[in-house]
mmCIF file with all atom_site columns, C-alpha atoms in Angstrom:
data_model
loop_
_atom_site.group_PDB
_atom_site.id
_atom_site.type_symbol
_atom_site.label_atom_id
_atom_site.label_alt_id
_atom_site.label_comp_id
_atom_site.label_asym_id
_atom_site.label_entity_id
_atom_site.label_seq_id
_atom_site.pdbx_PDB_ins_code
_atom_site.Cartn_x
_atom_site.Cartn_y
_atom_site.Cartn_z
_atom_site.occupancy
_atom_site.B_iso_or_equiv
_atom_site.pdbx_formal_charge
_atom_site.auth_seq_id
_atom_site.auth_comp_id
_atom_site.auth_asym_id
_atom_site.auth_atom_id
_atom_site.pdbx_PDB_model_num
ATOM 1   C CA . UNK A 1 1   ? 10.499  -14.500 6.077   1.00 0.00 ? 1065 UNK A CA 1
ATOM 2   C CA . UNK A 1 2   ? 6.809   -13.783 5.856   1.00 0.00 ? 1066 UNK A CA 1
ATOM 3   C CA . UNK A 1 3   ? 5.813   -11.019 3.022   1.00 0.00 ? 1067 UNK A CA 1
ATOM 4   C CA . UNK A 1 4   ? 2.275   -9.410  2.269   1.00 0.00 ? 1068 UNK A CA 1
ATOM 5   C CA . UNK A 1 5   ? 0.256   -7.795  -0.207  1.00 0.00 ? 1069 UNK A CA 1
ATOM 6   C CA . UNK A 1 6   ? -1.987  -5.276  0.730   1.00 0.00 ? 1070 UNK A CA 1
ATOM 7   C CA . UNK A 1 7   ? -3.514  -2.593  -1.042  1.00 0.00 ? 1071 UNK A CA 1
ATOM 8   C CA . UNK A 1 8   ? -3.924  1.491   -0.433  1.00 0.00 ? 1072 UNK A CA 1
ATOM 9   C CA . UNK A 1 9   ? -4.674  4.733   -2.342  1.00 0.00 ? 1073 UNK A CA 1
ATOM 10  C CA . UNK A 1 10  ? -5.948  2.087   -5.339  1.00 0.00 ? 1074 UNK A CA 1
ATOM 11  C CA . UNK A 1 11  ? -2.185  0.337   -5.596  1.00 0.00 ? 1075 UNK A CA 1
ATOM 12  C CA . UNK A 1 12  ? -0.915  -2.795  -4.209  1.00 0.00 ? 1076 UNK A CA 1
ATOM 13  C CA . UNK A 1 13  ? 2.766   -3.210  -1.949  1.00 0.00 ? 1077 UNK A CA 1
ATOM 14  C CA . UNK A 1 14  ? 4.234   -5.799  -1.600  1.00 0.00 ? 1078 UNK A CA 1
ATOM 15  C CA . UNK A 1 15  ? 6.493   -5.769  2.270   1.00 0.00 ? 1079 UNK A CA 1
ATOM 16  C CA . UNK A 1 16  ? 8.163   -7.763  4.987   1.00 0.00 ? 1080 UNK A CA 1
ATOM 17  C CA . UNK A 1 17  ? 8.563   -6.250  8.379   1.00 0.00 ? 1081 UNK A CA 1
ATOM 18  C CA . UNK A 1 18  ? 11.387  -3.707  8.255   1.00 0.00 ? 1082 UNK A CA 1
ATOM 19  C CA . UNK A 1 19  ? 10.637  -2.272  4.966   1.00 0.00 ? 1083 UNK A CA 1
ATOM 20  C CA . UNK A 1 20  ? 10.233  1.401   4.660   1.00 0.00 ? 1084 UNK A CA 1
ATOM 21  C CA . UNK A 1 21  ? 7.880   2.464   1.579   1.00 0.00 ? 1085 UNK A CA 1
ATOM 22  C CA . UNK A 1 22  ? 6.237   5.694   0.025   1.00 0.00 ? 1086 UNK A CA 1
ATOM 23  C CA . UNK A 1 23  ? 2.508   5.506   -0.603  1.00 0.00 ? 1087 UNK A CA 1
ATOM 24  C CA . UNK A 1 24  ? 0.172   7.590   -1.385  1.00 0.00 ? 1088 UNK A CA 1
ATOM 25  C CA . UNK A 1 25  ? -0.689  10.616  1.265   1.00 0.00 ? 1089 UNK A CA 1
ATOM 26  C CA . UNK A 1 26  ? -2.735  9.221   4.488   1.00 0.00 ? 1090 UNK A CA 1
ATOM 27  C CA . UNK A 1 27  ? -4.296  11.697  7.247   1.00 0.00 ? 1091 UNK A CA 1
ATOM 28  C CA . UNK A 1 28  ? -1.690  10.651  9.906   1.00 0.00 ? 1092 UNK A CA 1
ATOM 29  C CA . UNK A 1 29  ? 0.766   12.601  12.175  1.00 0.00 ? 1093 UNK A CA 1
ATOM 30  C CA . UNK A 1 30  ? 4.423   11.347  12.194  1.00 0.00 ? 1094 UNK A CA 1
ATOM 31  C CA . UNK A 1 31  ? 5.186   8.823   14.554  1.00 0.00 ? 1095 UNK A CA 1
ATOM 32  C CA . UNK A 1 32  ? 1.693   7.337   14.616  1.00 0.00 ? 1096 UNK A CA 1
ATOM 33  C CA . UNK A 1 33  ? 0.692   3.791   13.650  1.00 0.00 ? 1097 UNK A CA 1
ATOM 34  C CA . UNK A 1 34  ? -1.657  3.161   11.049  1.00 0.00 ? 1098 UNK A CA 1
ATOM 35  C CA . UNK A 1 35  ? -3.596  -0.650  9.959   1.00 0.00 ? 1099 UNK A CA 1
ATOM 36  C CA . UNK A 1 36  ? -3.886  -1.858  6.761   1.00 0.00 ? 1100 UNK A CA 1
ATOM 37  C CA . UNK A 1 37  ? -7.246  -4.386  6.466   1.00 0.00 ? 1101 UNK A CA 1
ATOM 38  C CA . UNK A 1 38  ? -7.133  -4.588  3.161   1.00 0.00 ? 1102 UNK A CA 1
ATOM 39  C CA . UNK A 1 39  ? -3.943  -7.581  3.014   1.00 0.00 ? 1103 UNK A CA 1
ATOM 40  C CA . UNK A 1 40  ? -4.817  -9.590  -0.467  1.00 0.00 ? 1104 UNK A CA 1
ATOM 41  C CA . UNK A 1 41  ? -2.110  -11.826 0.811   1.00 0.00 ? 1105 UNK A CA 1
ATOM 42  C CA . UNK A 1 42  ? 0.440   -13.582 2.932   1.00 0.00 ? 1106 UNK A CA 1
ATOM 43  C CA . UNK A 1 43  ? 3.345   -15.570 1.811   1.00 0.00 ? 1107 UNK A CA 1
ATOM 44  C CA . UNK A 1 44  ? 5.241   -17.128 4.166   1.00 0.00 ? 1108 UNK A CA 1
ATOM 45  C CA . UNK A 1 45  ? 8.725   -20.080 3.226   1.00 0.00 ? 1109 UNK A CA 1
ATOM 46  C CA . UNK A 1 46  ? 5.987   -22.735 4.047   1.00 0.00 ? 1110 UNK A CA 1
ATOM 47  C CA . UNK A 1 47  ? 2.340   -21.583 3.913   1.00 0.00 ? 1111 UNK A CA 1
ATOM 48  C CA . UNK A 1 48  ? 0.834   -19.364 1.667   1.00 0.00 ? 1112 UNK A CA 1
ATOM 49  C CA . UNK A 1 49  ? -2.740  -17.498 1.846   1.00 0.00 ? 1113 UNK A CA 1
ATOM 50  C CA . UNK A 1 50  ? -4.844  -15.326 -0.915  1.00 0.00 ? 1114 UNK A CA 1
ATOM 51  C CA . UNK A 1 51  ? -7.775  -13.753 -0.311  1.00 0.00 ? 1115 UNK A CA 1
ATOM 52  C CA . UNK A 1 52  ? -10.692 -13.521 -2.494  1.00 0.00 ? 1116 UNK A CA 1
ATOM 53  C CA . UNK A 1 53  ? -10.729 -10.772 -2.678  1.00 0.00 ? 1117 UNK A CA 1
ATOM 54  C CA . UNK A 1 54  ? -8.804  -10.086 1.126   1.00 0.00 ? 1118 UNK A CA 1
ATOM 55  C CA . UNK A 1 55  ? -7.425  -12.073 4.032   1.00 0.00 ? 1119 UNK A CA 1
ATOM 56  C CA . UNK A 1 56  ? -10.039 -12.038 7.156   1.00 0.00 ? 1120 UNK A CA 1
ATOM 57  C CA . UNK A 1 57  ? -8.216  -10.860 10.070  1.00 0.00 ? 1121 UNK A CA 1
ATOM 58  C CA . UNK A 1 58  ? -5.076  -10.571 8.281   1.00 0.00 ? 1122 UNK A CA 1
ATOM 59  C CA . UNK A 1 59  ? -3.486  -6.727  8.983   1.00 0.00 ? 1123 UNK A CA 1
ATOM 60  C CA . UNK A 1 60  ? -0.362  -5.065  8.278   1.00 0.00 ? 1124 UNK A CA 1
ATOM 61  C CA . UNK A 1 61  ? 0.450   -2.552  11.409  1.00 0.00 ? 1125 UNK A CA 1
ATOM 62  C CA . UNK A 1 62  ? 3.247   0.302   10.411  1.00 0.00 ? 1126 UNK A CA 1
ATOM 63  C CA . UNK A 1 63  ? 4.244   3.551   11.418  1.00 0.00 ? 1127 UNK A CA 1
ATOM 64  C CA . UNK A 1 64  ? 4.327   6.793   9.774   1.00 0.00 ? 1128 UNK A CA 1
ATOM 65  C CA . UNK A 1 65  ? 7.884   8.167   9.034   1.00 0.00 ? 1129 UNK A CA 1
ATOM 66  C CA . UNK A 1 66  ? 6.929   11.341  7.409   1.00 0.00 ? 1130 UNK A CA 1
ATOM 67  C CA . UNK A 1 67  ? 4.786   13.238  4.857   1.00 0.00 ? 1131 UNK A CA 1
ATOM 68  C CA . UNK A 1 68  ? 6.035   15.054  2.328   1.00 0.00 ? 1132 UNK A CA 1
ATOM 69  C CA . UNK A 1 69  ? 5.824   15.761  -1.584  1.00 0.00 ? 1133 UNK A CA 1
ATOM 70  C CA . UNK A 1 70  ? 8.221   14.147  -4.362  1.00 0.00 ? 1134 UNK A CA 1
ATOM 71  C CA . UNK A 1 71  ? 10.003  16.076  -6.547  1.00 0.00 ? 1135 UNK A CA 1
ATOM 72  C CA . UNK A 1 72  ? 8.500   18.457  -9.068  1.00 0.00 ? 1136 UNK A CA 1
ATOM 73  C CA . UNK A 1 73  ? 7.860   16.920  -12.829 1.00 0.00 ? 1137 UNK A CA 1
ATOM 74  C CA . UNK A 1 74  ? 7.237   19.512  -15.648 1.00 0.00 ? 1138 UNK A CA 1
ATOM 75  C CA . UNK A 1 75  ? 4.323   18.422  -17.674 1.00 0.00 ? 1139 UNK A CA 1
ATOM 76  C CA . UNK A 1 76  ? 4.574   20.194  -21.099 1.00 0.00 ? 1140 UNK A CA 1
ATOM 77  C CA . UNK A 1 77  ? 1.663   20.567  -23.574 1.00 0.00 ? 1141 UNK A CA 1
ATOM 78  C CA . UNK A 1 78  ? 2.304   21.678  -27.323 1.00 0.00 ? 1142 UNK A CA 1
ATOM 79  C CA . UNK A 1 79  ? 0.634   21.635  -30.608 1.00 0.00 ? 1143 UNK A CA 1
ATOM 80  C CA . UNK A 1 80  ? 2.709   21.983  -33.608 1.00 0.00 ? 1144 UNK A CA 1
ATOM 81  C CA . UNK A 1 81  ? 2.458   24.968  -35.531 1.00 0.00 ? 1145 UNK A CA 1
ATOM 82  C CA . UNK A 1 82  ? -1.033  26.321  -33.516 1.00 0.00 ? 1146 UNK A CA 1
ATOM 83  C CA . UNK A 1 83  ? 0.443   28.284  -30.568 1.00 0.00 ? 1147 UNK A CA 1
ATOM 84  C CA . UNK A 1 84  ? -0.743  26.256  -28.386 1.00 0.00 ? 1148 UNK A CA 1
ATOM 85  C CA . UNK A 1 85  ? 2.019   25.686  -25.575 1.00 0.00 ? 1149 UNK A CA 1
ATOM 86  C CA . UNK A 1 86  ? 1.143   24.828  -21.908 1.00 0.00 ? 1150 UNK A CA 1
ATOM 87  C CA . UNK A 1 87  ? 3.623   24.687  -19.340 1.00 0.00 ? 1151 UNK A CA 1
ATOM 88  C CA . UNK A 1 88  ? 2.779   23.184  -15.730 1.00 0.00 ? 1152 UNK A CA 1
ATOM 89  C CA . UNK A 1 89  ? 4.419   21.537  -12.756 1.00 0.00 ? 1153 UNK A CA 1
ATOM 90  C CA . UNK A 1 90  ? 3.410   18.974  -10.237 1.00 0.00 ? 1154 UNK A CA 1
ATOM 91  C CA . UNK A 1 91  ? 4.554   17.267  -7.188  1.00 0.00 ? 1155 UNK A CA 1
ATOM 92  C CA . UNK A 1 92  ? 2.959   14.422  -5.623  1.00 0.00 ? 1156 UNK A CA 1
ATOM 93  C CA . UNK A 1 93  ? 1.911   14.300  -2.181  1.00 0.00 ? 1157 UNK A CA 1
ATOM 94  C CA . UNK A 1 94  ? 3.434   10.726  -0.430  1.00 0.00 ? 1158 UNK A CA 1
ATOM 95  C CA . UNK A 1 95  ? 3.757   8.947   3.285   1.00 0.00 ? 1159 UNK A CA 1
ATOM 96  C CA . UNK A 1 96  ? 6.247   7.212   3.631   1.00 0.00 ? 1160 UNK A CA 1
ATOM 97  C CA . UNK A 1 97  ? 5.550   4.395   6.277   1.00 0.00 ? 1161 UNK A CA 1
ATOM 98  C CA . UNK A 1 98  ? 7.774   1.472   7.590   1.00 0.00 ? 1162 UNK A CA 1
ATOM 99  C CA . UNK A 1 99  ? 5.736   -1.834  7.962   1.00 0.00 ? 1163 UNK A CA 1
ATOM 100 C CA . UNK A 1 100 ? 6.146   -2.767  11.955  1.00 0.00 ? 1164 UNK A CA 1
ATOM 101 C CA . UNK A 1 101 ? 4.069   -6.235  11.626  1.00 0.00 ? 1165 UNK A CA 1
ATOM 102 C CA . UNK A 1 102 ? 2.409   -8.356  9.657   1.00 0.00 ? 1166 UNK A CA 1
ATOM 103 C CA . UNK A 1 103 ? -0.482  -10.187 11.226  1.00 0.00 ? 1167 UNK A CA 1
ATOM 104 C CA . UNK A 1 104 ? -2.505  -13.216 10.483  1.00 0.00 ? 1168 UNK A CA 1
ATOM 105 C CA . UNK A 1 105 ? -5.362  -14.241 12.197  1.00 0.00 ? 1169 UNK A CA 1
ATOM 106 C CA . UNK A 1 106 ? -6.284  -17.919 12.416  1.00 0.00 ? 1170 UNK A CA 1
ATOM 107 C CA . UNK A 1 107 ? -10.228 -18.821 11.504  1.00 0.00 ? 1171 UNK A CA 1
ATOM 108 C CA . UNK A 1 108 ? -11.454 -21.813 11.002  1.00 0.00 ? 1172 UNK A CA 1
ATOM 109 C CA . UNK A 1 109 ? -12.791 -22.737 7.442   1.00 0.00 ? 1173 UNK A CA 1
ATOM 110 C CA . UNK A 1 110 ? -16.088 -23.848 6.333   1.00 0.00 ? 1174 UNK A CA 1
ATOM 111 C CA . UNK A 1 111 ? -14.845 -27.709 6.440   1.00 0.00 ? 1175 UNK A CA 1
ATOM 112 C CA . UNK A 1 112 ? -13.933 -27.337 10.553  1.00 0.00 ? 1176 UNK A CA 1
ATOM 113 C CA . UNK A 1 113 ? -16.786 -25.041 11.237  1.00 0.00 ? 1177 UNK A CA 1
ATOM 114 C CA . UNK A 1 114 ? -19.063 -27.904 9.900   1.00 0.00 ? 1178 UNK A CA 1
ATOM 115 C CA . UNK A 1 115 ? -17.138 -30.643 11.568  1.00 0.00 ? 1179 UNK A CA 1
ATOM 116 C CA . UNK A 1 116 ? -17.361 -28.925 14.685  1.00 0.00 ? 1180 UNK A CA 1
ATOM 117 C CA . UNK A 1 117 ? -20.910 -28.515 15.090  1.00 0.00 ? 1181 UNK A CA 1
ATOM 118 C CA . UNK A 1 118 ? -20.291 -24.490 15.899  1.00 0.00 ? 1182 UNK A CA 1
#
């Protein structure tokens, strides 16, 4: 089973193929694909790879379920004995996306490139 970590909207998921998961809001239609570059790793039963700080050629493909918001939170201001009471609500704007593939480009490291001679 081959997982990844890859990082959007400043947070980092951890997936395998199959898994559906709500990030944070993308400008994409439902039903289209989207590619994650940014994969900080792959982890596969064998073979594992970390980026410094990402994966060259290493992408995460999935497609957009739908976009919505989350449910509203209250967020409630007071000061003791000032009058001071604020009352406001918020909901989050989310994608949620289910990861189609998980990709992993082979390059050749600095060691073969030398060997080589190309």
């Amino acid at each position: 089973m081959t997982h990844a970590i890859f990082e959007t909207g400043g947070k980092q998921y951890r997936v395998k193929e199959g898994d559906e998961i709500f990030i944070e809001k993308l400008e994409a239609e439902d039903g289209e694909k989207v590619k994650f570059d940014n994969v900080l790793a792959v982890l596969k039963e064998d073979d594992q790879k970390f980026g410094v700080p990402y994966i060259k050629g290493a992408t995460v493909t999935a497609s957009v379920v739908k976009s919505g918001k989350a449910k509203k939170i209250i967020v409630y201001k007071m000061h003791a004995k000032k009058g001071y009471r604020r009352k406001q609500g918020h909901r989050q704007p989310y994608t949620k996306v289910k990861i189609d593939k998980i990709t992993l480009k082979a390059t050749k490291s600095k060691d073969e490139v030398n060997n080589d001679g190309t």
